Amino acid sequence: MRYFIFLAYDGTNYHGWQIQPNACSVQGEIQRCLSTILRRETPIVGAGRTDTGVHARRMAAHFDSEEPIDCNQTAFRLNRILPPDISIERIIPVDDSLHARFSATSRTYHYYIHTKKCPFNRGYSLETHYNLDFELMNKAGEYLLTVKDFAAFCKTGSDVKTTLCDVRTAKWVEKSPGSWYFEITADRFLRNMVRAVVGTLVDVGRGRLSLDDFKAVVESKKRTEARESMPAHALFLENVEYPIQGWM
């Protein structure tokens, strides 16, 4: 039987989602604890990878079990033994054909920035004092909805077969005076893509790139033409969507 886990984590203390040798990862912690509870080695497969320091409000993963499990009890026990910076929202049984990575219909990320010093934001939002033109940044974001190839925002050396993505939302939203987030939704994301997009949009907002310059960066399909990636601590995987009835 196949089960989906929906979870959240603070990525500050982890070298990303994926298991790595000699490094602490979110996947590794959950897999260790789940295997302890089920008393057998239980690999888990995530919806994707998040980089070192990136957080998730809702991540998904799946695992298989030869015997039925009590979903509520397993989630409860996992939360008891997992570190405090990882929490299990729920576990649900799903059809064996569903896959945490390949069955996802969309993923949404938020990148948070604030323009006034705030001690409570510093770990999860980027403090910036640039005078940003968010209207122009949103015009640049709208252009991304017409683009299919995001090679300009893909980390150099990534082992991806294609750099095509279907971006469905790309906009800046004001949470409160001086506090904003960039929301981007797509069917898939390339490694380092969101932080590279945000870094390039910020240069548009600062007046260092015109809208035409931004379009030229995208059309170049060269990572060297885009701007620097923004710091990881302000990036959140907000949600992963699946064709599952009643899972919310």
Coordinates of C-alpha atoms in Angstrom, one line a residue:
M1 CA 0.0 0.0 0.0
R2 CA 1.1 3.5 -0.7
Y3 CA 0.8 6.5 1.7
F4 CA 1.4 10.2 1.2
I5 CA 2.9 12.3 4.0
F6 CA 2.2 16.0 4.1
L7 CA 4.7 17.9 6.3
A8 CA 6.3 21.2 7.0
Y9 CA 9.9 22.1 8.1
D10 CA 12.2 24.9 9.0
G11 CA 15.2 24.3 6.7
T12 CA 17.7 26.4 8.7
N13 CA 19.6 23.4 10.2
Y14 CA 19.4 21.1 7.1
H15 CA 21.5 20.6 4.0
G16 CA 18.3 20.6 2.0
W17 CA 15.6 17.9 1.5
Q18 CA 17.6 15.2 -0.1
I19 CA 19.6 12.6 1.7
Q20 CA 23.4 13.3 1.4
P21 CA 26.4 11.5 2.8
N22 CA 27.8 13.1 5.9
A23 CA 25.1 15.8 6.0
C24 CA 21.8 16.2 7.9
S25 CA 18.7 16.3 5.6
V26 CA 15.0 16.5 6.1
Q27 CA 14.4 13.4 4.1
G28 CA 17.0 11.6 6.1
E29 CA 15.4 12.5 9.5
I30 CA 11.9 11.5 8.4
Q31 CA 13.1 8.2 6.9
R32 CA 15.0 7.4 10.0
C33 CA 12.1 8.0 12.3
L34 CA 9.5 6.3 10.1
S35 CA 11.7 3.2 9.8
T36 CA 12.0 3.2 13.6
I37 CA 8.2 3.3 14.0
L38 CA 7.4 0.7 11.4
R39 CA 10.3 -1.5 12.5
R40 CA 11.6 -1.9 9.0
E41 CA 13.7 0.2 6.5
T42 CA 11.1 2.5 4.9
P43 CA 12.4 4.7 2.1
I44 CA 10.5 7.9 1.3
V45 CA 10.2 9.8 -1.9
G46 CA 9.7 13.6 -1.9
A47 CA 7.8 15.9 -4.2
G48 CA 11.1 17.5 -5.1
R49 CA 14.3 19.0 -3.7
T50 CA 14.8 22.1 -1.6
D51 CA 18.2 23.6 -1.2
T52 CA 20.2 24.1 2.0
G53 CA 18.3 26.6 4.2
V54 CA 15.1 26.6 2.3
H55 CA 11.9 26.0 4.2
A56 CA 8.5 24.3 3.4
R57 CA 5.1 25.1 4.7
R58 CA 3.7 22.1 2.9
M59 CA 5.9 19.4 1.4
A60 CA 4.8 16.0 0.3
A61 CA 6.4 12.5 0.2
H62 CA 5.3 9.0 -0.3
F63 CA 6.3 5.6 1.1
D64 CA 5.1 2.0 0.6
S65 CA 4.1 -0.5 3.3
E66 CA 3.3 -4.2 2.8
E67 CA 0.8 -4.0 5.7
P68 CA -1.9 -1.3 6.4
I69 CA -0.9 1.3 8.9
D70 CA -2.9 3.5 11.3
C71 CA -2.3 6.9 9.6
N72 CA -3.3 9.1 12.5
Q73 CA -1.3 7.1 15.0
T74 CA 1.8 7.0 12.8
A75 CA 1.6 10.8 12.2
F76 CA 1.3 11.3 16.0
R77 CA 4.2 9.1 16.8
L78 CA 6.4 10.7 14.1
N79 CA 5.7 14.1 15.5
R80 CA 6.8 12.8 18.9
I81 CA 10.2 11.7 17.8
L82 CA 11.0 14.0 14.9
P83 CA 13.1 17.2 15.7
P84 CA 11.0 20.2 16.6
D85 CA 11.8 21.9 13.2
I86 CA 9.9 19.1 11.2
S87 CA 6.2 18.5 11.7
I88 CA 3.9 16.0 10.1
E89 CA 0.5 17.5 9.0
R90 CA -1.1 14.2 8.0
I91 CA -0.7 10.8 6.4
I92 CA -3.2 9.5 3.9
P93 CA -3.6 6.2 1.9
V94 CA -3.4 6.8 -1.9
D95 CA -3.6 4.7 -5.0
D96 CA -0.4 2.9 -5.8
S97 CA -0.1 4.7 -9.1
L98 CA 0.4 8.1 -7.4
H99 CA 3.9 9.4 -7.0
A100 CA 5.0 12.3 -4.8
R101 CA 7.2 13.8 -7.5
F102 CA 5.7 12.8 -10.8
S103 CA 2.0 13.1 -9.9
A104 CA 2.2 16.6 -8.6
T105 CA 0.2 19.0 -10.8
S106 CA 1.8 22.2 -9.4
R107 CA 4.2 23.6 -6.9
T108 CA 4.1 27.1 -5.3
Y109 CA 7.0 29.0 -3.8
H110 CA 7.0 32.3 -1.9
Y111 CA 10.1 34.5 -1.5
Y112 CA 9.8 37.0 1.4
I113 CA 11.4 40.4 1.7
H114 CA 10.9 43.3 4.1
T115 CA 12.1 46.9 3.9
K116 CA 12.3 47.9 7.6
K117 CA 14.5 46.3 10.2
C118 CA 12.5 43.7 12.2
P119 CA 14.1 41.2 14.6
F120 CA 11.3 38.7 14.0
N121 CA 11.7 38.6 10.3
R122 CA 15.4 38.2 10.0
G123 CA 15.4 34.3 9.8
Y124 CA 12.6 34.0 7.3
S125 CA 12.6 37.2 5.2
L126 CA 15.3 39.2 3.4
E127 CA 15.9 42.7 4.7
T128 CA 16.4 45.1 1.9
H129 CA 16.5 48.9 1.8
Y130 CA 16.4 49.4 -1.9
N131 CA 13.6 51.6 -3.3
L132 CA 11.9 48.9 -5.4
D133 CA 9.4 49.5 -8.2
F134 CA 7.0 46.6 -7.5
E135 CA 4.7 47.6 -10.4
L136 CA 7.6 47.2 -12.8
M137 CA 8.6 44.0 -11.2
N138 CA 5.1 42.6 -11.6
K139 CA 5.2 43.5 -15.3
A140 CA 8.4 41.5 -15.6
G141 CA 6.7 38.7 -13.7
E142 CA 3.8 38.7 -16.1
Y143 CA 6.2 38.2 -18.9
L144 CA 7.3 34.9 -17.3
L145 CA 3.9 33.5 -17.9
T146 CA 4.6 33.7 -21.7
V147 CA 7.9 31.9 -21.3
K148 CA 8.6 28.1 -21.6
D149 CA 12.4 27.8 -21.4
F150 CA 13.9 28.9 -18.1
A151 CA 17.5 27.9 -18.8
A152 CA 18.6 31.5 -17.8
F153 CA 17.6 30.7 -14.3
C154 CA 18.9 27.1 -14.0
K155 CA 22.0 26.5 -11.9
T156 CA 25.1 25.9 -14.0
G157 CA 25.9 22.2 -14.2
S158 CA 22.5 20.9 -13.2
D159 CA 21.8 17.4 -14.6
V160 CA 18.3 18.2 -16.0
K161 CA 17.0 16.8 -19.2
T162 CA 14.9 19.8 -20.0
T163 CA 14.7 23.4 -18.9
L164 CA 11.1 23.8 -20.0
C165 CA 8.6 24.9 -17.2
D166 CA 5.0 25.9 -17.2
V167 CA 4.8 29.0 -15.0
R168 CA 1.2 29.9 -14.1
T169 CA 1.7 32.6 -11.4
A170 CA 4.5 35.1 -11.0
K171 CA 3.6 38.1 -8.9
W172 CA 4.7 40.3 -6.0
V173 CA 2.1 40.6 -3.2
E174 CA 2.2 43.2 -0.3
K175 CA 1.5 41.5 3.0
S176 CA 1.7 44.7 5.1
P177 CA 3.4 48.0 4.7
G178 CA 7.1 47.3 4.0
S179 CA 6.6 43.5 3.7
W180 CA 6.2 41.6 0.4
Y181 CA 6.5 38.2 -1.0
F182 CA 7.0 36.9 -4.6
E183 CA 4.6 34.1 -5.4
I184 CA 5.5 31.7 -8.3
T185 CA 3.6 28.6 -9.3
A186 CA 4.6 26.1 -11.9
D187 CA 4.4 22.5 -12.9
R188 CA 8.1 22.1 -12.1
F189 CA 11.1 24.1 -11.1
L190 CA 14.8 24.0 -12.0
R191 CA 17.5 23.9 -9.4
N192 CA 18.0 27.4 -7.9
M193 CA 15.4 28.8 -10.3
V194 CA 13.2 30.7 -7.9
R195 CA 16.1 32.5 -6.2
A196 CA 17.6 33.4 -9.5
V197 CA 14.3 34.8 -10.8
V198 CA 13.9 36.9 -7.7
G199 CA 17.4 38.2 -7.9
T200 CA 16.9 39.3 -11.5
L201 CA 13.5 40.9 -10.7
V202 CA 15.0 42.8 -7.8
D203 CA 17.4 44.4 -10.3
V204 CA 14.4 45.4 -12.4
G205 CA 12.9 47.0 -9.3
R206 CA 16.1 48.8 -8.6
G207 CA 16.2 50.3 -12.1
R208 CA 19.4 48.3 -13.0
L209 CA 17.5 46.4 -15.6
S210 CA 14.7 47.6 -17.9
L211 CA 11.8 45.4 -18.9
D212 CA 13.4 44.9 -22.3
D213 CA 16.7 44.0 -20.5
F214 CA 14.8 41.4 -18.4
K215 CA 13.2 39.9 -21.5
A216 CA 16.7 39.7 -23.1
V217 CA 18.0 37.9 -20.1
V218 CA 15.3 35.2 -20.3
E219 CA 15.7 34.9 -24.1
S220 CA 19.5 34.5 -23.8
K221 CA 18.9 31.1 -22.0
K222 CA 22.3 31.7 -20.3
R223 CA 22.6 31.6 -16.5
T224 CA 25.5 34.1 -16.8
E225 CA 23.0 36.8 -18.1
A226 CA 20.7 36.5 -15.1
R227 CA 21.5 38.1 -11.7
E228 CA 22.7 36.6 -8.5
S229 CA 20.6 34.2 -6.6
M230 CA 19.0 35.6 -3.5
P231 CA 19.7 34.1 0.0
A232 CA 18.0 30.8 0.8
H233 CA 16.5 31.6 4.2
A234 CA 13.7 33.7 2.8
L235 CA 12.4 31.0 0.4
F236 CA 9.4 28.7 1.3
L237 CA 7.8 25.9 -0.6
E238 CA 4.3 26.9 0.1
N239 CA 2.3 24.1 -1.4
V240 CA 2.3 21.0 -3.7
E241 CA -0.9 20.1 -5.5
Y242 CA -2.1 16.6 -6.4
P243 CA -5.1 15.1 -8.2
I244 CA -6.4 13.6 -4.9
Q245 CA -9.9 14.1 -3.8
G246 CA -10.5 15.4 -0.3
W247 CA -6.8 15.6 0.7
M248 CA -6.8 19.2 1.9

